[in-house]
Amino acid sequence: KIDEDGTYQGESPDEVALVQAASNVGIVLERREAVGSSVVHRVCDMGGCAEDHDITHVLGFTSDRARMSVVAARSDGSAVVTTKGADSVMAGLLKDPLPAQATHALAEFSRQGLRTLVVARKTIPPADFSAWRARWAEANSAMEDRNAKLDREAAAIEEGLTYVGITALEDRLQDRVPSTIATLREAGIRVWVLTGDKVETAVEIAKSCKLLDDGMQIVKVVNTSSPRECTALLREARGSCGQFSLKGMPLRRAMVLDGKSVSHILSDASAKKALYEVAVTSSSCVCCRLSPMQKRELVELVRMQNPKAITLAIGDGANDVPMIQGAHVGIGIRGKEGSAAVQASDMAISQFHFLGNLVFCHGRKAYRRIATFLCFFIYKSVALGWSYVVYAHSMHFNGQGAYPQWLDVIWNPLTSCAVVLILAFDIDYEDEVALESPELYSPGPDRALFNPKTFSYWMFLATVQGILAWSVPVYGLTTRSERWGDLPNGGPFWQASFTAFTINYLIVHLKLLLVSEKPLQGIGLLSFILELVGYAPIAIGLGSEMAPSHELLHAPTRVFTSWQHVACIVLVPLAALTPEAVEVAWSWSRRRRDGKWRDLMDGADMASLHSASSSDGGDFQMSDT
């Protein structure tokens, strides 16, 4: 369509570029309007003469057809079919072979990284066109196999074409694409480009966006004839990378595959395994001439071969939708190729370089916050739960609760708000530092903050601290007879029980300060203070005569005025958290010595950060050019 300012808008940037190029040399599309079931285009030539073209049918582009055609009816009943498509497809539709000059130009344009199309046409006699229109209408109204019948009729009219010429379009990279891809690779993320372009074009684009470097070993699996041949080539490449396991990082090597070879690989289990084995030893991969479903199948191949691998797919066109939906994380770029990718994605961005912010800033912080939140939330429940376990065992499981009912009721409300708000705003490194230091991203792929070992450590601390919080006040401040039989309201046992609950409450909140990087700021600090300050009046209220139950009758007041109980409340949390506090203090002092608040500068730490990416296969990112 033509906007009010005279600029052209279309479904494909290629089409807009071609129409704009024609306009620049004097052949101008003035307007297009619907007339019945067809669309009339008015075109003016360089002499000012206007000519109307009646477009009756548009045979759209699909990944299987790899071409597009328009049918323009003439006044004498005949029609002209004009087709554009990839040279590999169009060569089979021409009545004569491509001229040598055209073949040479296609190769030259591909080496320059330009996207090429072959244009051909033919004239259909009136009788043939009338018969074809009838068959097309019948296929279009079919209730079964409609798409297959339409494709068959489209193919019938696209045979015996006459070569017209070729087009070469520059698909310019967005700003900062090379630097973003370089940063992703530095973080140990393996980047794959899955595209429908020719091999030569895709390789040149990969070089321009720093996916392929000078001196990098290139493993090419193209123009193969069988799965066995693909497997042999991949195994040969795998055998030359024995040094891969030395540091756990991928080699300076890339793979190049074409659609034909990918079809063979996807049809054979051993070829799939061989492809993945080479993939984990390579830093990048370029797959060319792929259909949308092949893109998705490659993503699923990685997920199947290594369930621990995390895949991310990013694209901007409708042909990227299957790939986006097949990955763990799908990202759509809002661009000039429609909104299908955005609508099918988990999240959308407007520029490719925003992927760096999304992964290294938002994604990294989100992983850290969620991992800490999950561990902390279970930790605080387990720490309190050990009071019931210890007390039930000592009382021979007589059914007596360790705490009054209403203390259990207020536990979660008074220990949940601060952790949510503090972790929501907690940051360890500024975004600028995270973008400049890709190695900071590695704890996510390594699962360093949430794994069986880390979770077990949290539960171990919850067990030790929970038992300590209960045992010291209850067994140190009460006698056996005071813990058995009828327990008077507000008596020694309930005072000790309230003291243990308060100790747990303080341990949990102090623990939150230790696991947070910057807890004492903003709304998080406010919620932390409100929880601590609000606990005392709530507890005193539960110990009043107006409370719904009277186990704690006057117990909080007696506890806060008894030096033995206050000493327990102060000393037990300090003793329980001292080892962790020393560890955190040592870590902070080490960061200060580094000068940049990070401890990733020595070689031992760098090796440990990347070691898991070797065993897990790291992250895989599938993108479309």
Coordinates of C-alpha atoms in Angstrom, one line a residue:
K1 CA 0.0 0.0 0.0
I2 CA 0.9 3.7 -0.4
D3 CA 1.0 5.9 2.7
E4 CA -0.2 9.5 2.6
D5 CA 3.4 10.7 2.4
G6 CA 4.1 8.6 -0.7
T7 CA 6.1 5.8 1.0
Y8 CA 5.4 2.2 0.3
Q9 CA 4.4 -0.4 2.9
G10 CA 4.3 -4.2 2.3
E11 CA 4.3 -7.6 4.0
S12 CA 7.9 -8.2 2.9
P13 CA 10.8 -5.7 2.9
D14 CA 12.0 -7.3 -0.3
E15 CA 8.8 -6.3 -2.1
V16 CA 9.0 -2.7 -0.8
A17 CA 12.6 -2.5 -1.9
L18 CA 11.8 -3.6 -5.4
V19 CA 8.8 -1.3 -5.8
Q20 CA 10.8 1.6 -4.4
A21 CA 13.7 0.8 -6.8
A22 CA 11.3 0.9 -9.8
S23 CA 9.9 4.2 -8.6
N24 CA 13.4 5.6 -8.4
V25 CA 14.0 5.0 -12.1
G26 CA 10.6 6.4 -13.1
I27 CA 8.2 3.4 -13.1
V28 CA 5.9 4.5 -10.3
L29 CA 3.1 2.6 -8.6
E30 CA 0.5 5.3 -8.2
R31 CA -2.4 3.5 -6.5
R32 CA -4.0 0.1 -6.0
E33 CA -7.8 -0.4 -5.5
A34 CA -10.1 -3.4 -5.2
V35 CA -12.4 -4.0 -8.2
G36 CA -14.6 -7.0 -7.6
S37 CA -12.5 -10.0 -6.7
S38 CA -9.3 -8.5 -8.2
V39 CA -7.0 -5.6 -7.3
V40 CA -6.1 -3.0 -10.0
H41 CA -2.7 -1.5 -9.8
R42 CA -2.0 1.8 -11.7
V43 CA 1.6 2.2 -12.9
C44 CA 3.0 5.2 -14.7
D45 CA 6.1 4.9 -16.8
M46 CA 8.9 7.4 -17.4
G47 CA 6.9 9.1 -20.2
G48 CA 3.9 9.7 -17.9
C49 CA 1.7 7.1 -19.5
A50 CA -0.5 5.2 -17.1
E51 CA -1.3 1.5 -17.4
D52 CA -3.7 -0.6 -15.2
H53 CA -2.7 -4.1 -14.2
D54 CA -5.6 -6.3 -13.0
I55 CA -4.1 -8.7 -10.4
T56 CA -6.6 -11.6 -10.1
H57 CA -4.6 -14.1 -8.1
V58 CA -1.6 -13.9 -5.7
L59 CA 0.0 -17.2 -5.1
G60 CA 1.7 -16.5 -1.8
F61 CA 5.1 -17.6 -0.6
T62 CA 5.4 -20.6 1.7
S63 CA 8.5 -22.4 3.0
D64 CA 7.7 -25.5 0.9
R65 CA 7.1 -23.5 -2.4
A66 CA 10.0 -21.0 -1.8
R67 CA 8.5 -18.7 -4.4
M68 CA 5.6 -16.3 -5.0
S69 CA 3.6 -15.5 -8.1
V70 CA 1.0 -13.0 -9.3
V71 CA -1.4 -13.5 -12.1
A72 CA -2.4 -10.4 -14.1
A73 CA -5.4 -10.7 -16.4
R74 CA -5.4 -8.9 -19.8
S75 CA -8.3 -7.5 -21.7
D76 CA -8.2 -10.2 -24.3
G77 CA -8.8 -13.0 -21.7
S78 CA -5.2 -14.0 -21.5
A79 CA -3.0 -13.6 -18.4
V80 CA 0.6 -13.1 -17.4
V81 CA 2.2 -15.1 -14.6
T82 CA 5.2 -13.4 -12.9
T83 CA 7.1 -15.5 -10.4
K84 CA 10.0 -14.7 -8.1
G85 CA 11.8 -17.2 -5.9
A86 CA 15.1 -18.8 -4.8
D87 CA 17.3 -19.8 -7.7
S88 CA 17.4 -23.4 -6.6
V89 CA 13.7 -23.6 -7.0
M90 CA 13.2 -21.4 -10.0
A91 CA 15.8 -23.4 -12.0
G92 CA 13.3 -26.3 -12.1
L93 CA 10.5 -24.1 -13.3
L94 CA 12.2 -22.5 -16.3
K95 CA 11.8 -23.9 -19.8
D96 CA 15.4 -23.1 -20.5
P97 CA 18.4 -23.2 -18.2
L98 CA 19.6 -20.1 -16.4
P99 CA 22.0 -18.1 -18.6
A100 CA 25.7 -18.3 -17.6
Q101 CA 25.8 -14.6 -16.9
A102 CA 22.9 -15.0 -14.4
T103 CA 24.6 -17.9 -12.7
H104 CA 27.8 -15.9 -12.3
A105 CA 25.9 -12.9 -11.0
L106 CA 24.1 -15.0 -8.4
A107 CA 27.3 -16.4 -7.1
E108 CA 28.9 -12.9 -7.0
F109 CA 25.9 -11.4 -5.2
S110 CA 25.9 -14.2 -2.7
R111 CA 29.6 -13.7 -1.9
Q112 CA 28.7 -10.1 -1.1
G113 CA 26.0 -11.2 1.4
L114 CA 23.1 -10.1 -0.8
R115 CA 19.7 -11.9 -0.9
T116 CA 19.0 -13.0 -4.4
L117 CA 15.8 -13.8 -6.2
V118 CA 15.2 -15.0 -9.8
V119 CA 12.3 -13.5 -11.7
A120 CA 10.5 -15.3 -14.5
R121 CA 7.2 -15.0 -16.4
K122 CA 5.0 -16.5 -19.0
T123 CA 1.8 -15.7 -20.9
I124 CA -1.3 -18.0 -20.6
P125 CA -3.7 -18.2 -23.5
P126 CA -7.4 -17.3 -22.8
A127 CA -8.7 -20.8 -22.9
D128 CA -6.0 -22.2 -20.6
F129 CA -6.4 -19.3 -18.2
S130 CA -10.2 -19.8 -18.1
A131 CA -9.8 -23.5 -17.3
W132 CA -7.2 -22.8 -14.7
R133 CA -9.4 -20.2 -12.9
A134 CA -12.2 -22.8 -12.7
R135 CA -9.9 -25.4 -11.2
W136 CA -8.5 -22.8 -8.8
A137 CA -12.0 -21.8 -7.6
E138 CA -12.9 -25.5 -7.2
A139 CA -9.7 -26.1 -5.1
N140 CA -10.3 -22.9 -3.1
S141 CA -13.8 -24.1 -2.1
A142 CA -12.8 -27.7 -1.3
M143 CA -13.6 -28.9 2.2
E144 CA -10.8 -31.5 2.4
D145 CA -7.1 -31.1 1.5
R146 CA -7.7 -27.6 0.5
N147 CA -4.1 -26.4 0.9
A148 CA -2.7 -29.4 -1.0
K149 CA -5.1 -28.8 -3.9
L150 CA -4.3 -25.1 -4.0
D151 CA -0.5 -25.8 -4.0
R152 CA -1.1 -28.3 -6.8
E153 CA -2.9 -25.8 -9.0
A154 CA -0.3 -23.1 -8.2
A155 CA 2.5 -25.4 -9.3
A156 CA 0.6 -26.2 -12.5
I157 CA 0.5 -22.5 -13.6
E158 CA 4.1 -21.9 -12.6
E159 CA 5.7 -24.3 -15.1
G160 CA 7.5 -23.4 -18.3
L161 CA 8.5 -19.9 -17.3
T162 CA 10.8 -17.6 -19.2
Y163 CA 13.8 -16.1 -17.4
V164 CA 13.5 -12.3 -16.9
G165 CA 16.2 -11.4 -14.5
I166 CA 17.6 -11.5 -11.0
T167 CA 17.4 -9.1 -8.0
A168 CA 19.9 -8.7 -5.2
L169 CA 18.8 -7.0 -2.0
E170 CA 21.0 -5.9 0.9
D171 CA 19.6 -7.1 4.3
R172 CA 21.3 -4.6 6.6
L173 CA 22.1 -5.6 10.1
Q174 CA 20.6 -3.7 12.9
D175 CA 22.8 -1.5 15.1
R176 CA 25.2 -3.3 17.5
V177 CA 24.3 -6.8 16.2
P178 CA 28.0 -7.9 15.8
S179 CA 28.9 -6.7 19.3
T180 CA 25.9 -8.4 20.8
I181 CA 26.7 -11.7 19.2
A182 CA 30.3 -11.4 20.3
T183 CA 29.2 -10.8 23.8
L184 CA 26.9 -13.9 23.7
R185 CA 29.8 -16.0 22.5
E186 CA 32.1 -14.7 25.2
A187 CA 29.5 -15.8 27.8
G188 CA 29.8 -19.4 26.5
I189 CA 26.5 -19.3 24.7
R190 CA 26.6 -21.3 21.4
V191 CA 24.9 -19.2 18.7
W192 CA 23.2 -20.9 15.8
V193 CA 21.8 -18.9 12.8
L194 CA 18.9 -20.8 11.1
T195 CA 18.0 -19.1 7.8
G196 CA 16.5 -19.8 4.4
D197 CA 19.3 -18.0 2.6
K198 CA 21.8 -19.6 0.3
V199 CA 25.0 -21.0 1.9
E200 CA 27.2 -18.3 0.4
T201 CA 24.9 -15.5 1.5
A202 CA 24.4 -16.9 5.0
V203 CA 28.2 -17.3 5.5
E204 CA 28.9 -13.7 4.4
I205 CA 26.2 -12.4 6.8
A206 CA 27.6 -14.6 9.6
K207 CA 31.0 -13.0 9.0
S208 CA 29.6 -9.5 9.0
C209 CA 27.9 -10.1 12.4
K210 CA 31.0 -11.6 14.0
L211 CA 29.5 -15.1 14.2
L212 CA 32.4 -16.4 12.1
D213 CA 35.9 -15.1 12.8
D214 CA 39.0 -15.1 10.7
G215 CA 41.0 -18.1 11.3
M216 CA 38.1 -20.1 12.7
Q217 CA 37.8 -23.7 11.6
I218 CA 34.7 -24.2 9.4
V219 CA 33.1 -27.6 9.3
K220 CA 30.9 -27.8 6.2
V221 CA 28.2 -30.5 5.8
V222 CA 26.5 -29.4 2.6
N223 CA 25.2 -31.1 -0.5
T224 CA 25.2 -34.5 1.1
S225 CA 23.4 -37.5 -0.4
S226 CA 22.5 -39.6 2.6
P227 CA 22.3 -39.7 6.4
R228 CA 25.4 -42.0 6.4
E229 CA 27.5 -39.4 4.6
C230 CA 26.4 -36.7 7.1
T231 CA 27.2 -39.0 10.0
A232 CA 30.7 -39.7 8.6
L233 CA 31.5 -36.0 8.1
L234 CA 30.3 -35.1 11.6
R235 CA 32.2 -37.9 13.3
E236 CA 35.3 -36.9 11.4
A237 CA 34.9 -33.4 12.7
R238 CA 34.2 -34.7 16.3
G239 CA 37.4 -36.7 16.2
S240 CA 39.5 -33.6 15.7
C241 CA 38.5 -31.9 18.9
G242 CA 40.1 -33.9 21.7
Q243 CA 41.3 -30.7 23.4
F244 CA 37.7 -29.5 23.9
S245 CA 37.5 -30.8 27.5
L246 CA 40.7 -29.0 28.6
K247 CA 38.9 -25.8 29.8
G248 CA 35.3 -26.6 29.1
M249 CA 34.9 -23.9 26.5
P250 CA 33.9 -24.5 22.9
L251 CA 36.6 -24.5 20.3
R252 CA 37.1 -21.7 17.7
R253 CA 35.1 -23.7 15.3
A254 CA 31.8 -23.3 13.4
M255 CA 29.5 -25.6 11.4
V256 CA 27.8 -24.8 8.2
L257 CA 24.9 -27.0 7.1
D258 CA 22.3 -26.7 4.3
G259 CA 18.7 -27.8 4.2
K260 CA 19.3 -31.0 2.3
S261 CA 21.9 -32.2 4.8
V262 CA 19.7 -31.2 7.7
S263 CA 16.9 -33.3 6.3
H264 CA 19.2 -36.3 6.2
I265 CA 20.4 -35.6 9.8
L266 CA 16.9 -35.3 11.2
S267 CA 15.9 -38.6 9.6
D268 CA 18.6 -40.6 11.4
A269 CA 19.2 -41.1 15.1
S270 CA 22.9 -41.6 14.9
A271 CA 23.3 -38.5 12.7
K272 CA 21.4 -36.5 15.3
K273 CA 23.7 -37.6 18.0
A274 CA 26.8 -36.9 15.9
L275 CA 25.5 -33.4 15.1
Y276 CA 25.0 -32.6 18.8
E277 CA 28.4 -33.9 19.7
V278 CA 30.0 -31.5 17.2
A279 CA 27.6 -28.7 18.2
V280 CA 28.8 -28.7 21.9
T281 CA 32.4 -28.4 20.7
S282 CA 31.7 -25.5 18.3
S283 CA 31.0 -21.9 19.3
S284 CA 28.6 -21.2 16.4
C285 CA 26.6 -22.8 13.6
V286 CA 25.1 -21.6 10.3
C287 CA 22.2 -23.6 8.9
C288 CA 21.0 -22.5 5.4
R289 CA 18.0 -23.2 3.2
L290 CA 15.9 -24.3 6.1
S291 CA 12.1 -24.6 6.2
P292 CA 10.3 -23.3 9.3
M293 CA 9.7 -26.8 10.6
Q294 CA 13.4 -27.7 10.1
K295 CA 14.3 -24.8 12.3
R296 CA 12.0 -26.1 15.0
E297 CA 13.3 -29.7 14.7
L298 CA 16.9 -28.5 15.2
V299 CA 15.8 -26.7 18.4
E300 CA 14.0 -29.9 19.5
L301 CA 17.1 -31.9 18.6
V302 CA 19.2 -30.0 21.1
R303 CA 16.6 -30.3 23.8
M304 CA 16.3 -34.1 23.2
Q305 CA 20.0 -34.8 23.1
N306 CA 20.6 -32.8 26.3
P307 CA 17.6 -32.1 28.6
K308 CA 19.8 -29.8 30.7
A309 CA 20.6 -27.5 27.8
I310 CA 18.6 -24.2 27.8
T311 CA 17.5 -23.1 24.3
L312 CA 16.5 -19.6 23.3
A313 CA 15.1 -18.7 19.8
I314 CA 14.8 -15.2 18.4
G315 CA 13.3 -14.2 15.1
D316 CA 11.2 -11.5 13.4
G317 CA 9.2 -13.2 10.7
A318 CA 6.3 -15.6 10.4
N319 CA 8.7 -18.3 9.2
D320 CA 10.4 -18.1 12.6
V321 CA 7.3 -19.0 14.6
P322 CA 7.8 -22.8 14.8
M323 CA 11.4 -22.2 16.0
I324 CA 10.3 -19.6 18.6
Q325 CA 7.6 -22.0 19.9
G326 CA 10.0 -24.9 20.1
A327 CA 12.6 -23.3 22.3
H328 CA 12.5 -22.9 26.1
V329 CA 12.5 -19.1 25.6
G330 CA 11.0 -17.6 22.5
I331 CA 11.8 -13.9 21.7
G332 CA 10.2 -12.0 18.9
I333 CA 11.6 -8.9 17.3
R334 CA 9.1 -6.3 16.3
G335 CA 10.2 -5.3 12.8
K336 CA 9.1 -4.9 9.3
E337 CA 8.1 -8.5 8.6
G338 CA 4.8 -8.5 10.5
S339 CA 3.8 -9.3 14.1
A340 CA 3.5 -13.1 13.9
A341 CA 6.8 -13.7 15.6
V342 CA 5.9 -11.2 18.4
Q343 CA 2.5 -12.8 19.0
A344 CA 4.0 -16.3 19.2
S345 CA 6.9 -15.3 21.5
D346 CA 7.3 -15.3 25.3
M347 CA 8.6 -11.8 25.1
A348 CA 9.2 -9.1 22.5
I349 CA 12.0 -6.6 21.8
S350 CA 12.3 -3.9 19.2
Q351 CA 16.1 -4.3 18.4
F352 CA 18.4 -7.3 18.4
H353 CA 21.0 -5.7 20.6
F354 CA 18.4 -5.5 23.4
L355 CA 18.9 -9.2 23.7
G356 CA 22.1 -8.4 25.6
N357 CA 20.2 -6.5 28.2
L358 CA 17.5 -9.1 28.3
V359 CA 20.0 -12.0 29.0
F360 CA 22.8 -10.4 30.9
C361 CA 20.8 -7.9 33.0
H362 CA 17.2 -8.9 33.4
G363 CA 17.6 -12.7 32.9
R364 CA 20.7 -13.0 35.1
K365 CA 19.1 -10.9 37.9
A366 CA 15.8 -12.8 37.6
Y367 CA 17.5 -16.1 37.9
R368 CA 19.4 -15.0 41.0
R369 CA 16.3 -13.5 42.7
I370 CA 14.1 -16.5 42.0
A371 CA 16.7 -19.0 43.1
T372 CA 17.3 -17.1 46.3
F373 CA 13.6 -16.6 46.9
L374 CA 12.7 -20.3 46.5
C375 CA 15.5 -21.4 48.8
F376 CA 14.7 -18.8 51.4
F377 CA 11.0 -19.5 51.4
I378 CA 11.5 -23.2 52.0
Y379 CA 14.3 -22.5 54.4
K380 CA 12.2 -20.4 56.8
S381 CA 9.4 -23.0 56.9
V382 CA 11.8 -25.9 57.5
A383 CA 13.6 -23.9 60.3
L384 CA 10.3 -23.4 62.1
G385 CA 9.2 -26.9 61.4
W386 CA 12.1 -28.4 63.3
S387 CA 10.7 -27.1 66.5
Y388 CA 7.7 -29.4 66.1
V389 CA 9.9 -32.3 65.2
V390 CA 12.2 -32.0 68.2
Y391 CA 9.4 -31.3 70.6
A392 CA 7.1 -34.1 69.3
H393 CA 10.0 -36.5 69.7
S394 CA 10.8 -35.4 73.3
M395 CA 7.1 -35.6 74.2
H396 CA 6.7 -39.1 72.7
F397 CA 4.4 -37.7 70.0
N398 CA 1.5 -36.9 72.4
G399 CA 0.0 -34.4 70.0
Q400 CA 0.9 -31.2 71.9
G401 CA 1.9 -28.4 69.6
A402 CA 5.2 -26.6 70.0
Y403 CA 3.7 -23.1 69.5
P404 CA 0.4 -21.6 70.1
Q405 CA -1.9 -21.7 67.1
W406 CA -1.9 -17.9 66.5
L407 CA 1.9 -17.8 66.3
D408 CA 1.7 -20.2 63.4
V409 CA -0.9 -18.0 61.8
I410 CA 1.3 -14.9 61.8
W411 CA 4.5 -16.6 60.7
N412 CA 4.1 -16.5 56.9
P413 CA 2.5 -13.0 56.8
L414 CA 5.3 -11.5 58.9
T415 CA 8.2 -13.3 57.1
S416 CA 7.1 -13.0 53.4
C417 CA 6.7 -9.3 52.5
A418 CA 10.3 -8.3 53.2
V419 CA 11.9 -11.1 51.2
V420 CA 9.7 -10.4 48.2
L421 CA 10.4 -6.6 48.2
I422 CA 14.1 -6.9 49.1
L423 CA 14.9 -9.5 46.4
A424 CA 12.7 -7.7 43.8
F425 CA 15.0 -4.7 44.0
D426 CA 18.2 -6.5 45.0
I427 CA 21.2 -6.2 42.6
D428 CA 24.7 -7.6 42.8
Y429 CA 26.2 -5.8 39.8
E430 CA 25.2 -2.8 37.9
D431 CA 23.9 -3.3 34.4
E432 CA 26.9 -1.7 32.8
V433 CA 29.2 -4.1 34.6
A434 CA 27.1 -7.1 33.7
L435 CA 27.1 -6.1 30.0
E436 CA 30.9 -5.6 30.0
S437 CA 31.5 -8.9 31.9
P438 CA 29.8 -11.8 30.1
E439 CA 31.4 -14.2 32.5
L440 CA 29.0 -13.0 35.2
Y441 CA 26.2 -14.8 33.3
S442 CA 27.6 -18.3 33.8
P443 CA 26.0 -19.1 37.2
G444 CA 22.7 -19.4 35.3
P445 CA 23.7 -22.0 32.8
D446 CA 25.8 -23.7 35.5
R447 CA 22.7 -23.8 37.8
A448 CA 25.0 -22.6 40.5
L449 CA 22.4 -20.9 42.7
F450 CA 19.7 -23.6 42.6
N451 CA 20.8 -27.2 42.4
P452 CA 20.6 -30.2 44.8
K453 CA 23.9 -29.2 46.5
T454 CA 22.9 -25.6 47.1
F455 CA 19.4 -26.6 48.2
S456 CA 20.8 -29.3 50.6
Y457 CA 23.1 -26.6 52.1
W458 CA 20.1 -24.3 52.7
M459 CA 18.2 -27.2 54.3
F460 CA 21.2 -28.1 56.5
L461 CA 21.4 -24.6 57.8
A462 CA 17.6 -24.6 58.4
T463 CA 17.9 -27.8 60.4
V464 CA 20.9 -26.7 62.5
Q465 CA 19.5 -23.2 63.2
G466 CA 15.9 -24.4 63.7
I467 CA 17.0 -27.0 66.3
L468 CA 19.2 -24.5 68.0
A469 CA 16.5 -21.9 68.2
W470 CA 14.1 -24.3 69.8
S471 CA 16.4 -26.3 72.1
V472 CA 18.3 -23.5 73.9
P473 CA 15.3 -21.6 75.3
V474 CA 13.0 -24.5 75.8
Y475 CA 15.4 -27.0 77.3
G476 CA 17.6 -24.3 79.0
L477 CA 14.8 -22.3 80.6
T478 CA 12.3 -24.9 81.6
T479 CA 12.3 -28.1 83.6
R480 CA 10.9 -31.4 82.4
S481 CA 7.8 -31.1 84.6
E482 CA 7.1 -27.7 83.1
R483 CA 7.0 -29.2 79.7
W484 CA 4.7 -32.1 80.6
G485 CA 1.1 -32.4 81.6
D486 CA -1.3 -29.5 81.7
L487 CA 0.5 -26.4 80.5
P488 CA -0.9 -23.3 82.3
N489 CA -1.6 -20.3 80.1
G490 CA 1.4 -17.9 80.1
G491 CA 3.4 -20.4 82.1
P492 CA 7.2 -21.2 81.7
F493 CA 6.7 -23.5 78.7
W494 CA 4.7 -21.0 76.7
Q495 CA 7.2 -18.3 77.6
A496 CA 10.1 -20.5 76.4
S497 CA 8.0 -21.4 73.3
F498 CA 7.5 -17.7 72.5
T499 CA 11.2 -17.1 73.0
A500 CA 12.0 -19.8 70.5
F501 CA 9.6 -18.4 68.0
T502 CA 11.1 -14.9 68.4
I503 CA 14.6 -16.4 67.9
N504 CA 13.5 -18.1 64.7
Y505 CA 11.9 -14.8 63.6
L506 CA 15.2 -12.9 64.1
I507 CA 17.3 -15.7 62.5
V508 CA 15.1 -15.7 59.4
H509 CA 15.3 -11.9 59.0
L510 CA 19.0 -11.7 59.6
K511 CA 19.5 -14.5 57.2
L512 CA 17.7 -12.4 54.6
L513 CA 20.3 -9.6 55.1
L514 CA 23.1 -12.1 54.6
V515 CA 21.9 -13.6 51.3
S516 CA 21.0 -10.2 49.8
E517 CA 23.6 -8.0 48.1
K518 CA 22.0 -4.6 48.9
P519 CA 19.1 -5.2 51.3
L520 CA 19.2 -1.9 53.1
Q521 CA 17.8 0.3 50.5
G522 CA 14.5 1.6 49.2
I523 CA 11.2 -0.1 49.9
G524 CA 12.9 -3.3 50.8
L525 CA 14.5 -1.7 53.8
L526 CA 11.1 -0.1 54.8
S527 CA 9.4 -3.5 54.7
F528 CA 12.2 -5.1 56.7
I529 CA 11.9 -2.5 59.4
L530 CA 8.1 -2.7 59.5
E531 CA 8.2 -6.4 60.0
L532 CA 10.7 -6.2 62.9
V533 CA 9.1 -3.2 64.6
G534 CA 5.6 -4.6 64.0
Y535 CA 6.3 -8.0 65.6
A536 CA 6.5 -6.7 69.2
P537 CA 3.0 -5.1 69.4
I538 CA 1.4 -8.0 67.5
A539 CA 3.0 -10.5 70.0
I540 CA 1.9 -8.4 73.0
G541 CA -1.6 -8.3 71.5
L542 CA -1.6 -12.1 71.3
G543 CA -0.6 -12.2 74.9
S544 CA -3.5 -10.0 76.1
E545 CA -6.8 -11.1 77.6
M546 CA -8.6 -10.0 74.4
A547 CA -6.6 -12.5 72.2
P548 CA -8.5 -15.3 70.5
S549 CA -6.6 -17.9 72.6
H550 CA -4.8 -17.5 75.9
E551 CA -1.8 -19.8 75.8
L552 CA 0.4 -16.7 75.6
L553 CA -1.5 -14.8 78.3
H554 CA 1.0 -12.2 79.5
A555 CA 3.9 -14.4 78.2
P556 CA 5.4 -11.8 75.7
T557 CA 5.5 -9.1 78.5
R558 CA 7.3 -11.5 80.9
V559 CA 9.7 -12.6 78.2
F560 CA 10.7 -9.1 77.2
T561 CA 11.3 -8.2 80.9
S562 CA 13.3 -11.3 81.8
W563 CA 17.1 -11.1 81.3
Q564 CA 17.4 -14.8 80.7
H565 CA 14.9 -14.8 77.9
V566 CA 16.3 -11.6 76.4
A567 CA 19.8 -13.0 76.5
C568 CA 18.6 -16.1 74.5
I569 CA 16.9 -13.8 72.0
V570 CA 20.1 -11.9 71.5
L571 CA 22.8 -14.6 71.7
V572 CA 21.2 -17.6 70.0
P573 CA 20.7 -15.8 66.6
L574 CA 24.2 -14.4 66.8
A575 CA 25.6 -17.9 67.5
A576 CA 23.5 -19.5 64.7
L577 CA 24.5 -17.0 62.0
T578 CA 28.1 -16.2 63.0
P579 CA 29.7 -18.7 60.6
E580 CA 27.6 -17.4 57.7
A581 CA 28.3 -13.8 58.7
V582 CA 32.1 -14.5 58.6
E583 CA 31.8 -16.1 55.2
V584 CA 29.9 -13.1 53.8
A585 CA 32.3 -10.6 55.4
W586 CA 35.2 -12.4 53.8
S587 CA 33.5 -12.4 50.4
W588 CA 32.8 -8.7 50.6
S589 CA 36.3 -7.9 51.6
R590 CA 37.6 -9.9 48.7
R591 CA 35.4 -8.0 46.3
R592 CA 36.6 -4.7 47.7
R593 CA 40.2 -5.8 47.1
D594 CA 39.3 -6.4 43.5
G595 CA 38.2 -2.8 43.1
K596 CA 35.2 -3.6 40.9
W597 CA 33.0 -5.5 43.4
R598 CA 33.5 -8.8 41.6
D599 CA 35.5 -11.9 42.3
L600 CA 35.9 -13.3 38.8
M601 CA 39.3 -12.1 37.9
D602 CA 41.5 -15.1 39.0
G603 CA 41.9 -18.0 36.7
A604 CA 40.6 -20.6 39.2
D605 CA 37.3 -18.9 39.5
M606 CA 37.0 -18.4 35.7
A607 CA 37.6 -22.2 35.2
S608 CA 35.0 -23.1 37.8
L609 CA 32.4 -20.8 36.3
H610 CA 32.7 -22.4 32.9
S611 CA 33.2 -26.0 33.9
A612 CA 29.5 -26.9 34.0
S613 CA 28.9 -25.5 30.6
S614 CA 31.1 -28.3 29.3
S615 CA 29.1 -31.1 30.9
D616 CA 25.6 -29.5 30.4
G617 CA 26.2 -28.3 26.8
G618 CA 25.8 -24.7 27.8
D619 CA 23.1 -22.5 26.4
F620 CA 22.0 -22.7 22.8
Q621 CA 20.6 -19.7 21.0
M622 CA 18.8 -20.2 17.7
S623 CA 18.3 -17.1 15.7
D624 CA 17.2 -16.0 12.3
T625 CA 19.2 -13.6 10.2

